[in-house]
PDB file of C-alpha atoms in Angstrom:
ATOM      1  CA  UNK A   1      13.727 -12.505  -6.640  1.00  0.00           C
ATOM      2  CA  UNK A   2      14.371  -9.773  -3.268  1.00  0.00           C
ATOM      3  CA  UNK A   3      11.786  -7.650  -4.559  1.00  0.00           C
ATOM      4  CA  UNK A   4      12.064  -5.020  -1.760  1.00  0.00           C
ATOM      5  CA  UNK A   5      13.953  -5.048   1.041  1.00  0.00           C
ATOM      6  CA  UNK A   6      13.554  -2.986   3.985  1.00  0.00           C
ATOM      7  CA  UNK A   7      15.637  -3.161   6.883  1.00  0.00           C
ATOM      8  CA  UNK A   8      15.342  -2.886  10.187  1.00  0.00           C
ATOM      9  CA  UNK A   9      12.311  -5.114  10.354  1.00  0.00           C
ATOM     10  CA  UNK A  10      12.206  -3.500  14.154  1.00  0.00           C
ATOM     11  CA  UNK A  11      12.667  -0.751  15.642  1.00  0.00           C
ATOM     12  CA  UNK A  12      12.980   1.025  19.402  1.00  0.00           C
ATOM     13  CA  UNK A  13      13.778   5.031  19.481  1.00  0.00           C
ATOM     14  CA  UNK A  14      13.637   7.380  22.935  1.00  0.00           C
ATOM     15  CA  UNK A  15      11.856  10.507  22.012  1.00  0.00           C
ATOM     16  CA  UNK A  16      14.449  12.843  19.907  1.00  0.00           C
ATOM     17  CA  UNK A  17      16.855  10.067  18.977  1.00  0.00           C
ATOM     18  CA  UNK A  18      17.522   9.845  15.201  1.00  0.00           C
ATOM     19  CA  UNK A  19      17.560   6.998  12.484  1.00  0.00           C
ATOM     20  CA  UNK A  20      16.954   6.282   9.135  1.00  0.00           C
ATOM     21  CA  UNK A  21      15.020   3.458   7.497  1.00  0.00           C
ATOM     22  CA  UNK A  22      16.318   1.909   4.601  1.00  0.00           C
ATOM     23  CA  UNK A  23      14.335   0.810   1.446  1.00  0.00           C
ATOM     24  CA  UNK A  24      16.538  -1.366  -1.643  1.00  0.00           C
ATOM     25  CA  UNK A  25      14.381  -2.477  -4.571  1.00  0.00           C
ATOM     26  CA  UNK A  26      15.758  -4.700  -7.249  1.00  0.00           C
ATOM     27  CA  UNK A  27      12.839  -4.379 -10.322  1.00  0.00           C
ATOM     28  CA  UNK A  28      14.433  -1.732 -11.761  1.00  0.00           C
ATOM     29  CA  UNK A  29      11.197   0.121 -10.522  1.00  0.00           C
ATOM     30  CA  UNK A  30      12.170   4.194 -11.184  1.00  0.00           C
ATOM     31  CA  UNK A  31       9.263   5.290  -8.344  1.00  0.00           C
ATOM     32  CA  UNK A  32      10.075   4.392  -4.951  1.00  0.00           C
ATOM     33  CA  UNK A  33       6.776   5.050  -2.344  1.00  0.00           C
ATOM     34  CA  UNK A  34       7.244   5.893   1.671  1.00  0.00           C
ATOM     35  CA  UNK A  35       4.029   5.463   3.321  1.00  0.00           C
ATOM     36  CA  UNK A  36       2.614   4.999   6.735  1.00  0.00           C
ATOM     37  CA  UNK A  37       0.248   2.398   8.787  1.00  0.00           C
ATOM     38  CA  UNK A  38      -1.722   3.711  12.152  1.00  0.00           C
ATOM     39  CA  UNK A  39      -4.978   1.693  12.984  1.00  0.00           C
ATOM     40  CA  UNK A  40      -7.468   3.574  11.809  1.00  0.00           C
ATOM     41  CA  UNK A  41      -6.103   5.538   9.497  1.00  0.00           C
ATOM     42  CA  UNK A  42      -5.026   3.326   6.543  1.00  0.00           C
ATOM     43  CA  UNK A  43      -1.713   3.750   4.834  1.00  0.00           C
ATOM     44  CA  UNK A  44      -0.405   7.065   3.923  1.00  0.00           C
ATOM     45  CA  UNK A  45       1.830   8.157   1.682  1.00  0.00           C
ATOM     46  CA  UNK A  46       4.886  10.323   3.222  1.00  0.00           C
ATOM     47  CA  UNK A  47       7.168  11.410   0.304  1.00  0.00           C
ATOM     48  CA  UNK A  48       7.523   9.867  -3.228  1.00  0.00           C
ATOM     49  CA  UNK A  49      10.260  10.005  -5.858  1.00  0.00           C
ATOM     50  CA  UNK A  50       8.997   9.564  -9.014  1.00  0.00           C
ATOM     51  CA  UNK A  51      12.910   9.162 -10.336  1.00  0.00           C
ATOM     52  CA  UNK A  52      16.311   8.549  -8.855  1.00  0.00           C
ATOM     53  CA  UNK A  53      17.551  12.471  -8.408  1.00  0.00           C
ATOM     54  CA  UNK A  54      13.292  13.526  -7.275  1.00  0.00           C
ATOM     55  CA  UNK A  55      11.693  13.459  -4.383  1.00  0.00           C
ATOM     56  CA  UNK A  56       8.370  15.114  -2.754  1.00  0.00           C
ATOM     57  CA  UNK A  57       5.524  15.371  -0.910  1.00  0.00           C
ATOM     58  CA  UNK A  58       3.292  13.792   0.273  1.00  0.00           C
ATOM     59  CA  UNK A  59       0.268  13.445   2.611  1.00  0.00           C
ATOM     60  CA  UNK A  60       1.735  13.657   5.688  1.00  0.00           C
ATOM     61  CA  UNK A  61       5.430  14.664   5.502  1.00  0.00           C
ATOM     62  CA  UNK A  62       6.419  17.003   8.661  1.00  0.00           C
ATOM     63  CA  UNK A  63       9.313  15.181  10.667  1.00  0.00           C
ATOM     64  CA  UNK A  64      10.485  13.455   7.891  1.00  0.00           C
ATOM     65  CA  UNK A  65      13.294  13.710   5.389  1.00  0.00           C
ATOM     66  CA  UNK A  66      14.434  11.212   2.752  1.00  0.00           C
ATOM     67  CA  UNK A  67      16.889  10.889   0.534  1.00  0.00           C
ATOM     68  CA  UNK A  68      17.060   8.848  -2.893  1.00  0.00           C
ATOM     69  CA  UNK A  69      20.550   7.306  -3.458  1.00  0.00           C
ATOM     70  CA  UNK A  70      19.936   6.388  -6.199  1.00  0.00           C
ATOM     71  CA  UNK A  71      17.932   4.074  -8.541  1.00  0.00           C
ATOM     72  CA  UNK A  72      17.746   0.734  -5.769  1.00  0.00           C
ATOM     73  CA  UNK A  73      17.202   2.436  -2.683  1.00  0.00           C
ATOM     74  CA  UNK A  74      15.197   5.584  -1.327  1.00  0.00           C
ATOM     75  CA  UNK A  75      15.657   6.175   2.445  1.00  0.00           C
ATOM     76  CA  UNK A  76      13.383   7.435   5.535  1.00  0.00           C
ATOM     77  CA  UNK A  77      14.942   9.817   8.134  1.00  0.00           C
ATOM     78  CA  UNK A  78      13.610  10.616  11.354  1.00  0.00           C
ATOM     79  CA  UNK A  79      15.483  14.057  12.687  1.00  0.00           C
ATOM     80  CA  UNK A  80      14.217  14.122  16.047  1.00  0.00           C
ATOM     81  CA  UNK A  81      11.505  11.456  17.273  1.00  0.00           C
ATOM     82  CA  UNK A  82       8.460  11.705  18.490  1.00  0.00           C
ATOM     83  CA  UNK A  83       5.605   9.413  19.991  1.00  0.00           C
ATOM     84  CA  UNK A  84       3.697  10.272  17.249  1.00  0.00           C
ATOM     85  CA  UNK A  85       6.334   8.803  14.750  1.00  0.00           C
ATOM     86  CA  UNK A  86       5.580   5.147  16.334  1.00  0.00           C
ATOM     87  CA  UNK A  87       3.730   3.848  12.852  1.00  0.00           C
ATOM     88  CA  UNK A  88       4.759   0.417  10.965  1.00  0.00           C
ATOM     89  CA  UNK A  89       6.690   2.415   7.499  1.00  0.00           C
ATOM     90  CA  UNK A  90       6.008   0.686   4.138  1.00  0.00           C
ATOM     91  CA  UNK A  91       8.525   1.451   1.646  1.00  0.00           C
ATOM     92  CA  UNK A  92       6.961   0.375  -2.392  1.00  0.00           C
ATOM     93  CA  UNK A  93       7.679   0.522  -5.824  1.00  0.00           C
ATOM     94  CA  UNK A  94       6.392   0.581  -9.410  1.00  0.00           C
ATOM     95  CA  UNK A  95       7.133   0.946 -12.542  1.00  0.00           C
ATOM     96  CA  UNK A  96       5.313   3.931 -13.910  1.00  0.00           C
ATOM     97  CA  UNK A  97       2.383   3.365 -12.945  1.00  0.00           C
ATOM     98  CA  UNK A  98       2.163  -0.012 -12.827  1.00  0.00           C
ATOM     99  CA  UNK A  99       2.024  -2.619 -10.336  1.00  0.00           C
ATOM    100  CA  UNK A 100       2.906  -1.664  -6.655  1.00  0.00           C
ATOM    101  CA  UNK A 101       4.638  -4.088  -4.784  1.00  0.00           C
ATOM    102  CA  UNK A 102       5.549  -3.241  -1.402  1.00  0.00           C
ATOM    103  CA  UNK A 103       8.244  -4.980   1.742  1.00  0.00           C
ATOM    104  CA  UNK A 104       7.457  -5.490   5.223  1.00  0.00           C
ATOM    105  CA  UNK A 105       7.457  -3.320   6.715  1.00  0.00           C
ATOM    106  CA  UNK A 106       9.519  -1.788   9.536  1.00  0.00           C
ATOM    107  CA  UNK A 107       7.974  -1.272  13.339  1.00  0.00           C
ATOM    108  CA  UNK A 108       8.908   1.463  14.747  1.00  0.00           C
ATOM    109  CA  UNK A 109       8.124   2.261  17.880  1.00  0.00           C
ATOM    110  CA  UNK A 110       8.707   5.707  19.731  1.00  0.00           C
ATOM    111  CA  UNK A 111       8.878   5.925  23.636  1.00  0.00           C
TER     112      UNK A 111
ATOM    113  CA  UNK B   1      -9.474  14.899  -3.165  1.00  0.00           C
ATOM    114  CA  UNK B   2     -10.082  10.923  -3.785  1.00  0.00           C
ATOM    115  CA  UNK B   3     -12.125   8.584  -0.550  1.00  0.00           C
ATOM    116  CA  UNK B   4     -12.052   5.674  -0.754  1.00  0.00           C
ATOM    117  CA  UNK B   5     -14.395   3.935   0.603  1.00  0.00           C
ATOM    118  CA  UNK B   6     -14.600   0.198   1.741  1.00  0.00           C
ATOM    119  CA  UNK B   7     -17.526  -1.248   3.407  1.00  0.00           C
ATOM    120  CA  UNK B   8     -18.049  -4.210   5.867  1.00  0.00           C
ATOM    121  CA  UNK B   9     -14.527  -3.071   7.665  1.00  0.00           C
ATOM    122  CA  UNK B  10     -15.048  -6.912   8.978  1.00  0.00           C
ATOM    123  CA  UNK B  11     -16.256  -9.610   7.530  1.00  0.00           C
ATOM    124  CA  UNK B  12     -16.638 -14.032   8.755  1.00  0.00           C
ATOM    125  CA  UNK B  13     -17.636 -16.796   6.441  1.00  0.00           C
ATOM    126  CA  UNK B  14     -17.891 -20.421   6.645  1.00  0.00           C
ATOM    127  CA  UNK B  15     -15.791 -22.314   4.258  1.00  0.00           C
ATOM    128  CA  UNK B  16     -16.794 -22.667   1.483  1.00  0.00           C
ATOM    129  CA  UNK B  17     -19.223 -19.781   0.647  1.00  0.00           C
ATOM    130  CA  UNK B  18     -18.288 -17.013  -2.245  1.00  0.00           C
ATOM    131  CA  UNK B  19     -16.478 -13.318  -0.673  1.00  0.00           C
ATOM    132  CA  UNK B  20     -17.906 -10.513  -1.586  1.00  0.00           C
ATOM    133  CA  UNK B  21     -15.538  -7.912  -0.905  1.00  0.00           C
ATOM    134  CA  UNK B  22     -16.254  -4.010  -1.943  1.00  0.00           C
ATOM    135  CA  UNK B  23     -14.273  -0.786  -2.387  1.00  0.00           C
ATOM    136  CA  UNK B  24     -15.851   2.816  -4.037  1.00  0.00           C
ATOM    137  CA  UNK B  25     -14.181   6.242  -4.459  1.00  0.00           C
ATOM    138  CA  UNK B  26     -15.243   9.678  -5.001  1.00  0.00           C
ATOM    139  CA  UNK B  27     -13.173  10.615  -8.121  1.00  0.00           C
ATOM    140  CA  UNK B  28     -13.292   8.852 -10.616  1.00  0.00           C
ATOM    141  CA  UNK B  29     -11.077   9.900 -13.243  1.00  0.00           C
ATOM    142  CA  UNK B  30      -8.663   6.616 -12.124  1.00  0.00           C
ATOM    143  CA  UNK B  31      -5.412   5.310 -13.613  1.00  0.00           C
ATOM    144  CA  UNK B  32      -5.582   1.887 -12.242  1.00  0.00           C
ATOM    145  CA  UNK B  33      -6.888  -0.148  -8.922  1.00  0.00           C
ATOM    146  CA  UNK B  34      -5.151  -2.304  -7.333  1.00  0.00           C
ATOM    147  CA  UNK B  35      -6.564  -5.205  -4.720  1.00  0.00           C
ATOM    148  CA  UNK B  36      -4.338  -5.795  -1.905  1.00  0.00           C
ATOM    149  CA  UNK B  37      -4.049  -9.262   0.939  1.00  0.00           C
ATOM    150  CA  UNK B  38      -2.010  -7.983   4.291  1.00  0.00           C
ATOM    151  CA  UNK B  39      -1.922 -10.574   6.799  1.00  0.00           C
ATOM    152  CA  UNK B  40      -0.698  -9.928  11.010  1.00  0.00           C
ATOM    153  CA  UNK B  41       2.168  -8.794  10.510  1.00  0.00           C
ATOM    154  CA  UNK B  42       2.563  -8.282   7.334  1.00  0.00           C
ATOM    155  CA  UNK B  43       3.511  -6.146   4.365  1.00  0.00           C
ATOM    156  CA  UNK B  44       1.160  -5.747   1.161  1.00  0.00           C
ATOM    157  CA  UNK B  45       1.201  -8.524  -1.499  1.00  0.00           C
ATOM    158  CA  UNK B  46      -0.322  -7.382  -4.589  1.00  0.00           C
ATOM    159  CA  UNK B  47      -3.089 -10.118  -5.933  1.00  0.00           C
ATOM    160  CA  UNK B  48      -4.982  -7.880  -8.414  1.00  0.00           C
ATOM    161  CA  UNK B  49      -4.616  -4.180 -10.743  1.00  0.00           C
ATOM    162  CA  UNK B  50      -6.616  -2.754 -13.093  1.00  0.00           C
ATOM    163  CA  UNK B  51      -6.392  -0.331 -15.179  1.00  0.00           C
ATOM    164  CA  UNK B  52      -8.547   2.147 -15.691  1.00  0.00           C
ATOM    165  CA  UNK B  53     -10.111   0.765 -19.118  1.00  0.00           C
ATOM    166  CA  UNK B  54     -10.716  -2.579 -17.959  1.00  0.00           C
ATOM    167  CA  UNK B  55     -14.260  -3.529 -16.485  1.00  0.00           C
ATOM    168  CA  UNK B  56     -12.367  -7.189 -14.899  1.00  0.00           C
ATOM    169  CA  UNK B  57      -9.479  -8.926 -14.563  1.00  0.00           C
ATOM    170  CA  UNK B  58      -8.828 -12.528 -13.266  1.00  0.00           C
ATOM    171  CA  UNK B  59      -6.647 -14.309 -10.859  1.00  0.00           C
ATOM    172  CA  UNK B  60      -7.483 -18.143  -9.929  1.00  0.00           C
ATOM    173  CA  UNK B  61      -9.984 -17.782  -8.207  1.00  0.00           C
ATOM    174  CA  UNK B  62      -9.621 -13.721  -7.519  1.00  0.00           C
ATOM    175  CA  UNK B  63     -11.984 -11.508 -10.140  1.00  0.00           C
ATOM    176  CA  UNK B  64     -12.306  -8.167  -9.264  1.00  0.00           C
ATOM    177  CA  UNK B  65     -14.176  -5.687 -11.431  1.00  0.00           C
ATOM    178  CA  UNK B  66     -14.146  -2.418 -12.557  1.00  0.00           C
ATOM    179  CA  UNK B  67     -16.846   0.425 -12.602  1.00  0.00           C
ATOM    180  CA  UNK B  68     -15.398   4.225 -12.939  1.00  0.00           C
ATOM    181  CA  UNK B  69     -18.710   6.047 -13.875  1.00  0.00           C
ATOM    182  CA  UNK B  70     -20.108   3.970 -10.148  1.00  0.00           C
ATOM    183  CA  UNK B  71     -16.740   4.583  -8.723  1.00  0.00           C
ATOM    184  CA  UNK B  72     -16.956   1.320  -7.573  1.00  0.00           C
ATOM    185  CA  UNK B  73     -14.668  -2.199  -7.596  1.00  0.00           C
ATOM    186  CA  UNK B  74     -15.839  -5.619  -6.082  1.00  0.00           C
ATOM    187  CA  UNK B  75     -13.270  -8.321  -5.287  1.00  0.00           C
ATOM    188  CA  UNK B  76     -14.875 -12.051  -5.948  1.00  0.00           C
ATOM    189  CA  UNK B  77     -13.272 -14.615  -3.501  1.00  0.00           C
ATOM    190  CA  UNK B  78     -14.570 -17.657  -5.088  1.00  0.00           C
ATOM    191  CA  UNK B  79     -14.975 -20.748  -2.998  1.00  0.00           C
ATOM    192  CA  UNK B  80     -13.546 -19.488   0.206  1.00  0.00           C
ATOM    193  CA  UNK B  81     -10.737 -20.600   2.613  1.00  0.00           C
ATOM    194  CA  UNK B  82      -9.569 -20.818   6.308  1.00  0.00           C
ATOM    195  CA  UNK B  83      -6.122 -19.889   4.468  1.00  0.00           C
ATOM    196  CA  UNK B  84      -7.507 -16.403   2.883  1.00  0.00           C
ATOM    197  CA  UNK B  85      -8.282 -14.923   5.994  1.00  0.00           C
ATOM    198  CA  UNK B  86      -6.977 -11.588   6.057  1.00  0.00           C
ATOM    199  CA  UNK B  87      -6.996  -8.031   5.480  1.00  0.00           C
ATOM    200  CA  UNK B  88      -8.164  -6.554   1.983  1.00  0.00           C
ATOM    201  CA  UNK B  89      -7.150  -3.016   1.022  1.00  0.00           C
ATOM    202  CA  UNK B  90      -7.885  -1.630  -2.559  1.00  0.00           C
ATOM    203  CA  UNK B  91      -6.114   1.305  -3.786  1.00  0.00           C
ATOM    204  CA  UNK B  92      -6.632   3.982  -6.910  1.00  0.00           C
ATOM    205  CA  UNK B  93      -4.206   5.918  -8.107  1.00  0.00           C
ATOM    206  CA  UNK B  94      -6.352   8.886  -9.983  1.00  0.00           C
ATOM    207  CA  UNK B  95      -5.009  10.465 -13.184  1.00  0.00           C
ATOM    208  CA  UNK B  96      -3.714  13.511 -10.906  1.00  0.00           C
ATOM    209  CA  UNK B  97      -1.785  12.279  -8.495  1.00  0.00           C
ATOM    210  CA  UNK B  98       0.823   9.847 -11.367  1.00  0.00           C
ATOM    211  CA  UNK B  99       1.511   6.152  -9.259  1.00  0.00           C
ATOM    212  CA  UNK B 100       0.281   7.764  -5.879  1.00  0.00           C
ATOM    213  CA  UNK B 101      -2.086   4.942  -3.949  1.00  0.00           C
ATOM    214  CA  UNK B 102      -4.549   6.251  -2.622  1.00  0.00           C
ATOM    215  CA  UNK B 103      -5.894   3.757   0.409  1.00  0.00           C
ATOM    216  CA  UNK B 104      -8.327   2.128   1.365  1.00  0.00           C
ATOM    217  CA  UNK B 105      -8.954   1.466   5.306  1.00  0.00           C
ATOM    218  CA  UNK B 106      -9.327  -2.333   4.406  1.00  0.00           C
ATOM    219  CA  UNK B 107     -11.539  -5.872   5.160  1.00  0.00           C
ATOM    220  CA  UNK B 108     -10.671  -7.786   7.618  1.00  0.00           C
ATOM    221  CA  UNK B 109     -11.414 -10.858   5.770  1.00  0.00           C
ATOM    222  CA  UNK B 110     -12.242 -14.761   9.033  1.00  0.00           C
ATOM    223  CA  UNK B 111     -13.347 -17.782   6.931  1.00  0.00           C
ATOM    224  CA  UNK B 112     -13.967 -20.104   9.747  1.00  0.00           C
ATOM    225  CA  UNK B 113     -13.812 -23.782   8.926  1.00  0.00           C
TER     226      UNK B 113
END
């Protein structure tokens, strides 16, 4: 089973460039999430989607946008990357409040 | 706001010793609590999920307990092995946060042969 798949796995951007992180799940989950993980800060929620067609802000949404393309896919976009967005990004999914499953992460460096 | 704390931040034990990892949370109105394992440079692997109505969950050598009234969960790993070396994270979902996980900072475990 593929579970939650994220692309790309690694990315280096220059300040001001844009990019989209892709996430897809094959577990028929309603809910999908984007987190970022930084040393000393733990994992923090950026955006989430409770169901297809809905999205909402999490703890640290500034500088990001999301799209819930369909039930399977949830993308995260950085419109103008900043060094402060250097982080590891994780996508997760679950069915309502059940067990959450995570992707392998995208390691993003903004120079 | 829910605060989740994991102490200690790091732990080193000899192979064969039992591991005891602690997680505390400030808001007892939780829906569930989940324990994860993270290997260096990897994603999070779910270990155990405890619903708020449960006192414990077991899977193989792993046992997790939950005491909502005191705001604590403990993950026990019996007879540790070098392959158990990883960072262990706990996360809670509170009843008003709908599925959104609030994470602790994790405990980094090293099991020495």
